[in-house]
Coordinates of C-alpha atoms and ligand atoms in Angstrom, one line a residue:
M1 CA 5.2 -57.4 -4.4
G2 CA 6.3 -53.8 -4.6
I3 CA 8.2 -52.1 -1.7
I4 CA 5.3 -49.8 -0.7
K5 CA 2.8 -52.6 -1.0
D6 CA 4.9 -54.8 1.3
R7 CA 5.2 -52.0 3.9
F8 CA 1.5 -51.3 3.7
K9 CA 0.7 -55.0 4.2
E10 CA 3.1 -55.2 7.2
K11 CA 1.4 -52.2 8.9
A12 CA -2.1 -53.5 8.1
D13 CA -1.3 -56.9 9.5
A14 CA 0.0 -55.3 12.8
A15 CA -3.1 -53.0 12.9
N16 CA -5.4 -56.0 12.4
V17 CA -4.0 -57.8 15.4
E18 CA -4.1 -54.6 17.5
I19 CA -7.8 -53.8 16.5
K20 CA -8.9 -57.4 17.2
D21 CA -7.4 -57.1 20.7
I22 CA -9.0 -53.7 21.3
L23 CA -12.4 -55.0 20.3
K24 CA -12.0 -58.2 22.4
T25 CA -11.4 -56.1 25.5
H26 CA -13.3 -52.9 24.9
G27 CA -15.8 -53.8 22.1
N28 CA -18.8 -53.0 24.3
K29 CA -17.6 -49.6 25.5
K30 CA -19.9 -46.8 24.4
I31 CA -18.3 -44.2 22.1
G32 CA -21.1 -41.7 22.4
E33 CA -24.9 -41.3 22.4
V34 CA -27.2 -40.4 19.6
T35 CA -30.0 -37.8 20.0
L36 CA -33.1 -37.5 17.9
A37 CA -31.9 -34.1 16.6
Q38 CA -28.7 -35.8 15.3
A39 CA -30.8 -38.5 13.5
Y40 CA -32.8 -35.7 11.7
Q41 CA -30.0 -33.2 11.3
G42 CA -27.3 -34.7 9.2
M43 CA -25.8 -37.0 11.9
R44 CA -23.5 -34.1 13.1
G45 CA -21.1 -35.2 15.8
I46 CA -22.0 -38.9 15.8
T47 CA -18.8 -41.0 16.0
G48 CA -19.6 -44.0 13.9
L49 CA -16.8 -44.5 11.5
V50 CA -13.1 -45.5 11.5
T51 CA -10.8 -43.7 9.0
E52 CA -7.1 -44.2 9.6
T53 CA -5.6 -41.6 7.3
S54 CA -6.5 -38.3 9.0
L55 CA -8.3 -36.8 12.0
L56 CA -10.1 -33.4 12.2
D57 CA -10.1 -31.2 15.3
A58 CA -12.8 -28.5 15.4
Q59 CA -10.4 -25.9 16.8
E60 CA -7.1 -26.9 15.2
G61 CA -8.0 -28.4 11.9
I62 CA -6.9 -31.4 10.0
R63 CA -4.0 -33.7 11.0
F64 CA -2.8 -36.4 8.6
R65 CA -1.4 -39.3 10.7
G66 CA -0.7 -36.8 13.4
Y67 CA 0.9 -34.1 11.3
S68 CA -0.7 -30.6 10.8
I69 CA -0.5 -28.8 7.5
P70 CA 2.4 -26.6 8.5
E71 CA 4.2 -29.7 9.8
L72 CA 3.5 -31.4 6.4
Q73 CA 5.0 -28.4 4.7
Q74 CA 8.1 -28.7 6.8
H75 CA 8.6 -32.4 6.8
L76 CA 7.3 -33.9 3.5
P77 CA 9.8 -34.3 0.7
K78 CA 9.8 -31.5 -2.0
A79 CA 10.4 -31.4 -5.7
P80 CA 14.0 -30.4 -6.6
G81 CA 14.3 -26.7 -5.9
G82 CA 10.7 -26.5 -4.6
G83 CA 9.3 -25.4 -1.3
E84 CA 5.9 -27.1 -1.2
P85 CA 5.3 -30.8 -0.3
L86 CA 5.0 -33.5 -2.8
P87 CA 1.5 -35.1 -2.7
E88 CA 3.3 -38.4 -3.3
G89 CA 4.8 -38.1 0.1
L90 CA 1.4 -37.4 1.7
F91 CA -0.1 -40.4 0.1
Y92 CA 2.7 -42.5 1.5
L93 CA 2.2 -41.0 4.9
M94 CA -1.6 -41.7 4.8
L95 CA -1.1 -45.3 3.5
V96 CA 1.9 -46.5 5.5
G97 CA 1.5 -44.2 8.5
E98 CA 5.1 -43.0 8.5
M99 CA 6.8 -39.9 7.2
P100 CA 8.4 -40.9 3.9
T101 CA 12.0 -40.3 2.9
E102 CA 12.7 -38.5 -0.3
E103 CA 13.5 -41.8 -1.9
D104 CA 10.0 -43.1 -0.9
A105 CA 8.2 -40.1 -2.4
N106 CA 10.3 -40.4 -5.6
H107 CA 9.6 -44.1 -5.8
I108 CA 5.8 -43.3 -5.8
T109 CA 6.4 -40.7 -8.5
S110 CA 8.0 -43.3 -10.7
V111 CA 5.3 -46.0 -9.9
W112 CA 2.6 -43.5 -10.8
Q113 CA 4.4 -42.5 -14.0
R114 CA 4.6 -46.2 -15.0
R115 CA 0.9 -46.8 -14.3
S116 CA -0.4 -43.6 -15.9
H117 CA -1.6 -45.0 -19.3
V118 CA -5.2 -44.1 -20.0
P119 CA -6.9 -46.4 -22.6
N120 CA -8.4 -44.7 -25.6
H121 CA -12.0 -45.6 -24.9
V122 CA -11.9 -43.3 -21.8
F123 CA -11.2 -40.3 -24.0
Q124 CA -13.9 -41.5 -26.5
T125 CA -16.4 -41.8 -23.7
I126 CA -15.6 -38.2 -22.5
D127 CA -15.8 -37.0 -26.1
A128 CA -19.3 -38.4 -26.4
L129 CA -20.5 -35.8 -23.9
P130 CA -21.5 -32.4 -25.2
I131 CA -18.8 -29.7 -24.7
S132 CA -21.3 -27.9 -22.5
A133 CA -21.3 -30.7 -19.9
H134 CA -19.9 -29.7 -16.5
P135 CA -16.2 -30.7 -16.1
M136 CA -17.2 -32.8 -13.0
T137 CA -19.7 -34.7 -15.2
M138 CA -16.9 -35.4 -17.7
F139 CA -14.5 -36.4 -14.9
V140 CA -16.8 -38.9 -13.2
T141 CA -17.8 -40.3 -16.6
G142 CA -14.1 -40.7 -17.5
V143 CA -13.5 -42.5 -14.2
M144 CA -16.5 -44.8 -14.8
A145 CA -15.2 -45.6 -18.3
L146 CA -11.9 -46.5 -16.7
Q147 CA -13.6 -49.1 -14.5
T148 CA -13.0 -51.6 -17.3
E149 CA -9.4 -51.7 -15.9
S150 CA -10.3 -52.8 -12.4
N151 CA -8.1 -55.6 -11.0
F152 CA -10.5 -56.0 -8.1
A153 CA -13.6 -56.5 -10.2
K154 CA -11.7 -59.1 -12.3
E155 CA -10.3 -61.0 -9.3
Y156 CA -13.7 -60.9 -7.6
A157 CA -15.3 -62.5 -10.7
K158 CA -12.7 -65.2 -10.6
G159 CA -13.5 -65.9 -6.9
I160 CA -10.7 -64.3 -4.9
N161 CA -10.3 -65.2 -1.2
K162 CA -11.6 -62.4 1.0
K163 CA -8.3 -62.2 2.8
E164 CA -6.8 -61.1 -0.5
Y165 CA -9.2 -58.3 -1.3
W166 CA -6.8 -55.6 -0.2
N167 CA -4.3 -56.7 -2.8
P168 CA -6.2 -55.8 -6.1
V169 CA -7.8 -52.9 -4.3
Y170 CA -4.3 -51.5 -3.6
D171 CA -3.4 -52.0 -7.3
D172 CA -6.6 -50.3 -8.4
A173 CA -5.9 -47.4 -6.1
M174 CA -2.4 -46.9 -7.5
D175 CA -3.5 -47.2 -11.1
L176 CA -6.4 -44.9 -10.7
I177 CA -4.4 -42.2 -8.9
A178 CA -1.7 -42.5 -11.5
R179 CA -4.2 -41.9 -14.3
L180 CA -6.3 -39.1 -12.9
P181 CA -4.0 -36.2 -13.9
R182 CA -4.2 -37.3 -17.6
I183 CA -8.1 -37.5 -17.4
A184 CA -8.4 -34.1 -15.7
A185 CA -6.0 -32.4 -18.1
Y186 CA -7.8 -34.0 -21.1
I187 CA -11.1 -32.5 -19.9
Y188 CA -9.5 -29.1 -19.3
R189 CA -7.9 -29.0 -22.8
R190 CA -11.0 -30.4 -24.5
K191 CA -13.4 -27.9 -22.9
Y192 CA -11.4 -24.8 -22.8
K193 CA -8.3 -25.1 -25.1
N194 CA -9.7 -26.2 -28.5
N195 CA -9.2 -29.8 -27.8
E196 CA -5.4 -29.3 -28.2
H197 CA -3.8 -31.8 -25.9
I198 CA -0.3 -31.8 -24.3
H199 CA 1.6 -35.1 -23.8
P200 CA 2.7 -36.0 -20.3
N201 CA 6.3 -35.3 -19.3
G202 CA 7.9 -38.5 -17.9
L203 CA 10.4 -36.5 -15.8
L204 CA 7.8 -34.6 -13.8
D205 CA 6.2 -35.4 -10.4
W206 CA 2.5 -36.2 -10.3
A207 CA 1.2 -32.6 -9.6
G208 CA 3.9 -31.0 -11.7
N209 CA 2.8 -33.2 -14.6
L210 CA -0.9 -32.3 -14.1
A211 CA 0.1 -28.6 -14.4
H212 CA 2.2 -29.3 -17.5
M213 CA -0.6 -31.3 -19.2
M214 CA -3.1 -28.6 -18.5
G215 CA -0.7 -26.1 -20.2
Y216 CA 0.7 -24.4 -17.1
D217 CA 4.5 -24.7 -17.1
D218 CA 5.3 -21.8 -14.8
E219 CA 7.3 -23.3 -11.9
S220 CA 5.3 -21.4 -9.2
F221 CA 2.0 -22.8 -10.7
K222 CA 3.5 -26.3 -10.3
E223 CA 4.3 -25.4 -6.7
L224 CA 0.7 -24.3 -6.2
M225 CA -0.5 -27.7 -7.6
R226 CA 1.8 -29.6 -5.2
L227 CA 0.4 -27.6 -2.3
Y228 CA -3.2 -27.8 -3.6
M229 CA -3.0 -31.6 -4.1
T230 CA -1.6 -32.0 -0.6
I231 CA -4.1 -29.9 1.3
H232 CA -7.3 -31.1 -0.4
A233 CA -6.4 -34.8 -0.1
D234 CA -8.3 -35.8 3.0
H235 CA -10.5 -34.4 5.8
E236 CA -11.2 -37.5 8.0
G237 CA -14.0 -39.9 7.1
G238 CA -17.3 -38.3 7.6
N239 CA -17.4 -35.7 4.8
V240 CA -19.6 -36.5 1.8
S241 CA -16.8 -37.5 -0.6
A242 CA -14.8 -39.7 1.8
H243 CA -17.9 -41.2 3.5
T244 CA -19.5 -42.1 0.1
T245 CA -16.3 -43.7 -1.2
H246 CA -16.1 -45.7 1.9
L247 CA -19.8 -46.6 1.9
V248 CA -19.9 -47.7 -1.7
G249 CA -16.6 -49.6 -1.2
S250 CA -18.1 -51.5 1.7
A251 CA -20.5 -53.2 -0.7
L252 CA -17.3 -54.4 -2.4
S253 CA -17.9 -52.1 -5.4
D254 CA -14.4 -51.7 -6.9
P255 CA -12.2 -48.6 -6.3
Y256 CA -13.3 -47.0 -9.6
L257 CA -17.0 -47.3 -8.8
S258 CA -16.4 -46.2 -5.2
Y259 CA -14.3 -43.2 -6.0
A260 CA -16.7 -42.1 -8.8
A261 CA -19.6 -42.3 -6.3
G262 CA -17.6 -40.2 -3.8
M263 CA -16.8 -37.6 -6.5
N264 CA -20.5 -37.2 -7.4
G265 CA -20.8 -36.1 -3.8
L266 CA -17.8 -33.7 -4.1
A267 CA -19.6 -32.1 -7.0
G268 CA -22.3 -30.7 -4.7
P269 CA -22.2 -26.9 -4.0
L270 CA -22.2 -27.4 -0.2
H271 CA -19.0 -29.6 -0.6
G272 CA -16.3 -29.4 -3.3
L273 CA -18.2 -27.4 -5.8
A274 CA -18.0 -24.5 -3.3
N275 CA -14.6 -23.7 -4.8
Q276 CA -16.2 -22.7 -8.1
E277 CA -19.1 -21.0 -6.3
V278 CA -16.7 -18.7 -4.5
I279 CA -15.1 -17.3 -7.6
K280 CA -18.4 -17.1 -9.4
W281 CA -19.7 -15.1 -6.4
I282 CA -16.7 -12.8 -6.5
F283 CA -16.9 -12.3 -10.2
E284 CA -20.6 -11.5 -10.0
M285 CA -19.9 -9.0 -7.1
Q286 CA -17.3 -7.3 -9.3
A287 CA -19.7 -7.1 -12.2
Q288 CA -22.5 -5.7 -10.1
L289 CA -20.3 -3.1 -8.3
G290 CA -18.4 -2.2 -11.5
T291 CA -15.0 -2.6 -9.8
D292 CA -12.3 -5.3 -9.5
D293 CA -11.2 -3.7 -6.2
P294 CA -14.3 -3.5 -3.9
T295 CA -14.0 -1.8 -0.5
K296 CA -14.9 -3.7 2.7
E297 CA -18.1 -1.7 2.9
Q298 CA -19.2 -2.7 -0.6
I299 CA -18.3 -6.3 0.2
A300 CA -20.4 -6.2 3.4
D301 CA -23.4 -4.9 1.4
Y302 CA -23.0 -7.6 -1.2
V303 CA -22.8 -10.3 1.6
Q304 CA -26.1 -8.9 3.0
K305 CA -27.7 -9.1 -0.4
T306 CA -26.6 -12.8 -0.8
L307 CA -28.0 -13.7 2.6
S308 CA -31.3 -11.8 2.1
S309 CA -31.9 -13.7 -1.2
G310 CA -31.7 -17.0 0.7
K311 CA -28.3 -18.1 -0.4
V312 CA -25.2 -19.2 1.5
V313 CA -21.9 -17.3 1.4
P314 CA -19.8 -19.8 -0.4
G315 CA -16.4 -20.8 1.2
Y316 CA -17.6 -19.9 4.7
G317 CA -18.8 -22.3 7.4
H318 CA -18.1 -25.9 8.2
A319 CA -19.9 -28.9 9.7
V320 CA -17.0 -29.7 12.0
L321 CA -14.4 -26.9 12.0
R322 CA -15.0 -23.9 14.4
K323 CA -11.9 -21.8 13.4
T324 CA -10.3 -20.5 10.2
D325 CA -9.4 -23.6 8.2
P326 CA -5.6 -24.1 8.2
R327 CA -6.0 -25.1 4.5
F328 CA -7.2 -21.5 4.0
T329 CA -4.3 -20.1 5.9
A330 CA -1.8 -22.3 3.9
Q331 CA -3.2 -20.8 0.7
M332 CA -3.1 -17.3 2.1
E333 CA 0.6 -17.8 2.9
F334 CA 1.2 -19.0 -0.6
G335 CA -0.6 -15.8 -1.9
K336 CA 1.5 -13.6 0.3
K337 CA 4.7 -15.2 -1.0
H338 CA 3.9 -15.3 -4.7
M339 CA 1.2 -12.6 -5.5
A340 CA 0.8 -10.2 -2.6
D341 CA -0.4 -7.4 -4.9
D342 CA -3.0 -9.4 -6.9
K343 CA -6.3 -7.6 -6.7
L344 CA -8.5 -10.7 -6.6
V345 CA -6.4 -12.3 -3.9
N346 CA -6.6 -9.1 -1.9
T347 CA -10.4 -9.2 -2.4
V348 CA -10.4 -12.7 -0.9
W349 CA -8.5 -11.3 2.1
K350 CA -11.0 -8.4 2.4
V351 CA -13.9 -10.9 2.2
Y352 CA -12.1 -12.8 5.1
E353 CA -12.1 -9.6 7.2
T354 CA -15.8 -8.8 6.3
V355 CA -17.8 -12.1 6.3
P356 CA -17.2 -13.7 9.8
P357 CA -18.8 -10.9 11.9
I358 CA -21.8 -10.8 9.5
L359 CA -22.3 -14.5 9.7
E360 CA -21.8 -14.4 13.4
S361 CA -24.5 -11.8 13.8
L362 CA -27.1 -14.2 12.3
G363 CA -26.8 -16.2 15.5
K364 CA -27.3 -19.5 13.8
V365 CA -24.1 -20.1 11.8
K366 CA -22.0 -22.4 13.9
N367 CA -18.7 -21.6 12.1
P368 CA -18.4 -18.1 10.5
W369 CA -14.8 -18.7 9.4
P370 CA -13.5 -19.5 5.9
N371 CA -13.0 -23.1 4.7
V372 CA -10.5 -24.4 2.1
D373 CA -12.7 -23.3 -0.8
A374 CA -12.7 -19.6 0.1
H375 CA -9.2 -19.1 -1.2
S376 CA -8.3 -21.7 -3.8
G377 CA -9.9 -20.1 -6.9
A378 CA -8.2 -16.7 -6.6
L379 CA -4.8 -18.4 -6.7
L380 CA -5.7 -20.3 -9.8
V381 CA -7.1 -17.1 -11.5
H382 CA -3.8 -15.4 -10.8
Y383 CA -2.1 -17.9 -13.2
G384 CA -4.8 -17.5 -15.8
L385 CA -6.9 -20.5 -14.8
V386 CA -10.1 -18.5 -14.9
E387 CA -12.4 -21.4 -16.0
Y388 CA -13.9 -21.8 -12.5
E389 CA -16.2 -24.7 -13.4
F390 CA -13.0 -26.8 -13.6
Y391 CA -11.9 -26.1 -10.1
T392 CA -13.8 -29.1 -8.5
V393 CA -12.0 -31.4 -10.8
L394 CA -8.7 -30.4 -9.2
F395 CA -10.2 -31.0 -5.8
A396 CA -11.3 -34.4 -7.0
V397 CA -7.9 -35.4 -8.3
S398 CA -6.4 -34.5 -4.9
R399 CA -9.2 -36.1 -2.9
A400 CA -8.4 -39.4 -4.6
L401 CA -5.2 -39.6 -2.4
G402 CA -7.1 -39.7 0.8
V403 CA -10.2 -41.7 -0.1
L404 CA -8.2 -44.4 -2.0
A405 CA -5.6 -44.8 0.7
S406 CA -8.5 -45.2 3.1
L407 CA -10.2 -47.8 0.8
C408 CA -6.9 -49.8 0.9
W409 CA -7.2 -49.8 4.7
D410 CA -10.9 -50.7 4.6
R411 CA -10.2 -53.9 2.7
A412 CA -7.0 -54.7 4.6
L413 CA -8.9 -54.4 7.9
G414 CA -11.7 -56.5 6.5
L415 CA -14.3 -53.8 7.4
P416 CA -17.9 -55.1 6.7
I417 CA -20.7 -53.7 4.6
E418 CA -21.9 -50.4 6.2
R419 CA -25.5 -50.5 7.2
P420 CA -26.7 -48.1 10.0
K421 CA -30.3 -48.2 11.2
S422 CA -32.9 -45.7 10.0
V423 CA -36.3 -45.0 11.4
T424 CA -39.6 -43.4 10.2
T425 CA -41.2 -40.4 11.9
D426 CA -44.1 -42.6 12.6
A427 CA -41.9 -45.0 14.5
V428 CA -40.3 -42.1 16.4
K429 CA -43.8 -40.8 17.5
K430 CA -44.8 -44.3 18.7
W431 CA -41.5 -44.6 20.5
L432 CA -42.0 -41.2 22.2
D433 CA -45.5 -42.4 23.2
G434 CA -43.9 -45.4 24.8
K435 CA -45.7 -47.7 22.3
D436 CA -42.8 -49.0 20.3
E437 CA -39.6 -50.2 21.7
I438 CA -38.3 -52.3 18.8
W439 CA -35.4 -50.0 17.9
E440 CA -34.3 -49.0 21.4
Ligands
CMX501 N1 -23.7 -18.6 4.6 C1 -24.9 -18.5 5.0 N2 -25.5 -19.3 5.9 C2 -24.8 -20.3 6.4 C3 -23.5 -20.5 6.1 C4 -22.9 -19.6 5.1 N3 -21.6 -19.8 4.6 N4 -23.0 -21.6 6.7 C5 -24.0 -22.0 7.5 N5 -25.1 -21.3 7.3 C6 -26.4 -21.5 7.8 C7 -27.0 -22.8 7.4 O1 -27.4 -22.8 6.0 C8 -28.0 -23.1 8.4 O2 -29.1 -22.3 8.1 P1 -30.6 -22.9 8.3 O3 -30.7 -23.3 9.8 O4 -31.5 -21.7 7.9 O5 -30.8 -24.1 7.5 C9 -27.4 -22.6 9.7 O6 -26.4 -21.6 9.2 C10 -26.6 -23.6 10.5 O7 -25.7 -24.3 9.7 P2 -24.4 -24.8 10.4 O8 -24.7 -25.8 11.4 O9 -23.5 -23.7 10.8 O10 -23.7 -25.5 9.1 P3 -23.9 -27.0 8.6 O11 -23.0 -27.9 9.3 O12 -25.3 -27.3 8.5 O13 -23.3 -26.8 7.1 C11 -21.8 -26.1 5.4 C12 -22.0 -26.7 6.8 C13 -20.4 -26.1 5.0 C14 -22.6 -26.9 4.4 C15 -22.3 -24.6 5.5 O14 -21.6 -23.9 6.4 C16 -22.4 -24.0 4.1 O15 -23.4 -24.1 3.4 N6 -21.3 -23.2 3.7 C17 -21.2 -22.6 2.4 C18 -20.9 -23.7 1.4 C19 -19.4 -24.1 1.5 O16 -18.5 -23.3 1.6 N7 -19.2 -25.4 1.5 C20 -17.8 -26.0 1.5 C21 -17.4 -26.7 2.7 C22 -16.0 -27.3 2.6 C23 -16.0 -28.4 1.7 O17 -16.6 -29.4 1.9 O18 -15.3 -28.3 0.6

């Protein structure tokens, strides 16, 4: 087996023993209570999942295996001469549970380089879609076409022992992550750059190579990609993309099917598609106001217009977070370092000063602060990546790191098929009348 695979298996075996012991002694302890409102309103705040790779705190933000984003920026290995973390290192941290050495991160870079070949039928399948198709449609279609390569599906068909499920799932996760930059870049060049493609550079790291294949060879853009791929990777288990990947995987659908399902969820405007919506919203505001440098007063008026037409302000609010998203702050720091005078980036900062008090004044928005999607687009536009419909594809490439590391853990821990209980309103009414107790 490979070095990383061995380390992962060792950790998973130890965790299995520990979890068995916890469940034997404490399995009947209550972890919370569920209210009727929670059942009707998106299951907010119900603790009902185990995801090992990261944990979200409403006030502080995400921690990956205990490390906050600034701590990741400090401790994760960097590309030579670079200042931002290598996503390879974050993947190692999420998978193995320990901070990687530079050698570990470089090892993953070379493994992903080796596994990055994308068979031709994947490109042909993408090419069969009209050029007008949304990049996320092309992306998920490409991933589905790649499912022909699943080791897990082949091994399952042969009758693999359930104790071994984790092994081909691990291989599928590594293969899939390795291949995603090529698929993403292909879609970008097909849709926006006259179908003129750029070969991978075997000397570059995973995110650097993605930038290169898209046609962005500026070193600071590569740094942005490393940061972007790191901060979008995971946000504990309950968000739509992570939960869907986990849920579909629990039916033993292979990692390609599970990840594609999760990314269909990421493509929703209340989740990952919000990153395109933010820039679309700002571009529309600029067009309506006739300026690329709106004042805070003009922005406030535009926000009110958005709200009064029954729309959300994209990039603001969160189901769990109750403070400015540290992923927003990390991007703001990047903006200050690399493009402090950029007008669009400055507009994003002015929006940040304007929107929270307005949302707060509505009295119903639980979190008026910006999330990760409020900032990312403006940084991309700075480098010329103005095609905002593509942004969610970048999010999806990054999100693979978290959801596929989690899927490896799901199978290594032998987690069962997920099947929570649902009820009908009729049953609820009977239960409230004391006539039905079957689901108490
Ligand atoms: N603009 C306007 N209204 C908002 C709002 C926003 N940014 N955020 C929340 N609200 C509204 C909700 O629509 C809801 O209104 P109704 O009661 O009329 O339906 C009310 O405030 C309460 O919602 P909430 O409990 O604060 O938020 P939810 O947990 O239901 O939803 C989220 C969270 C992210 C979907 C929501 O804040 C939103 O729609 N934000 C804009 C879209 C966005 O940026 N999504 C990206 C999230 C990050 C990611 O996953 O990538």
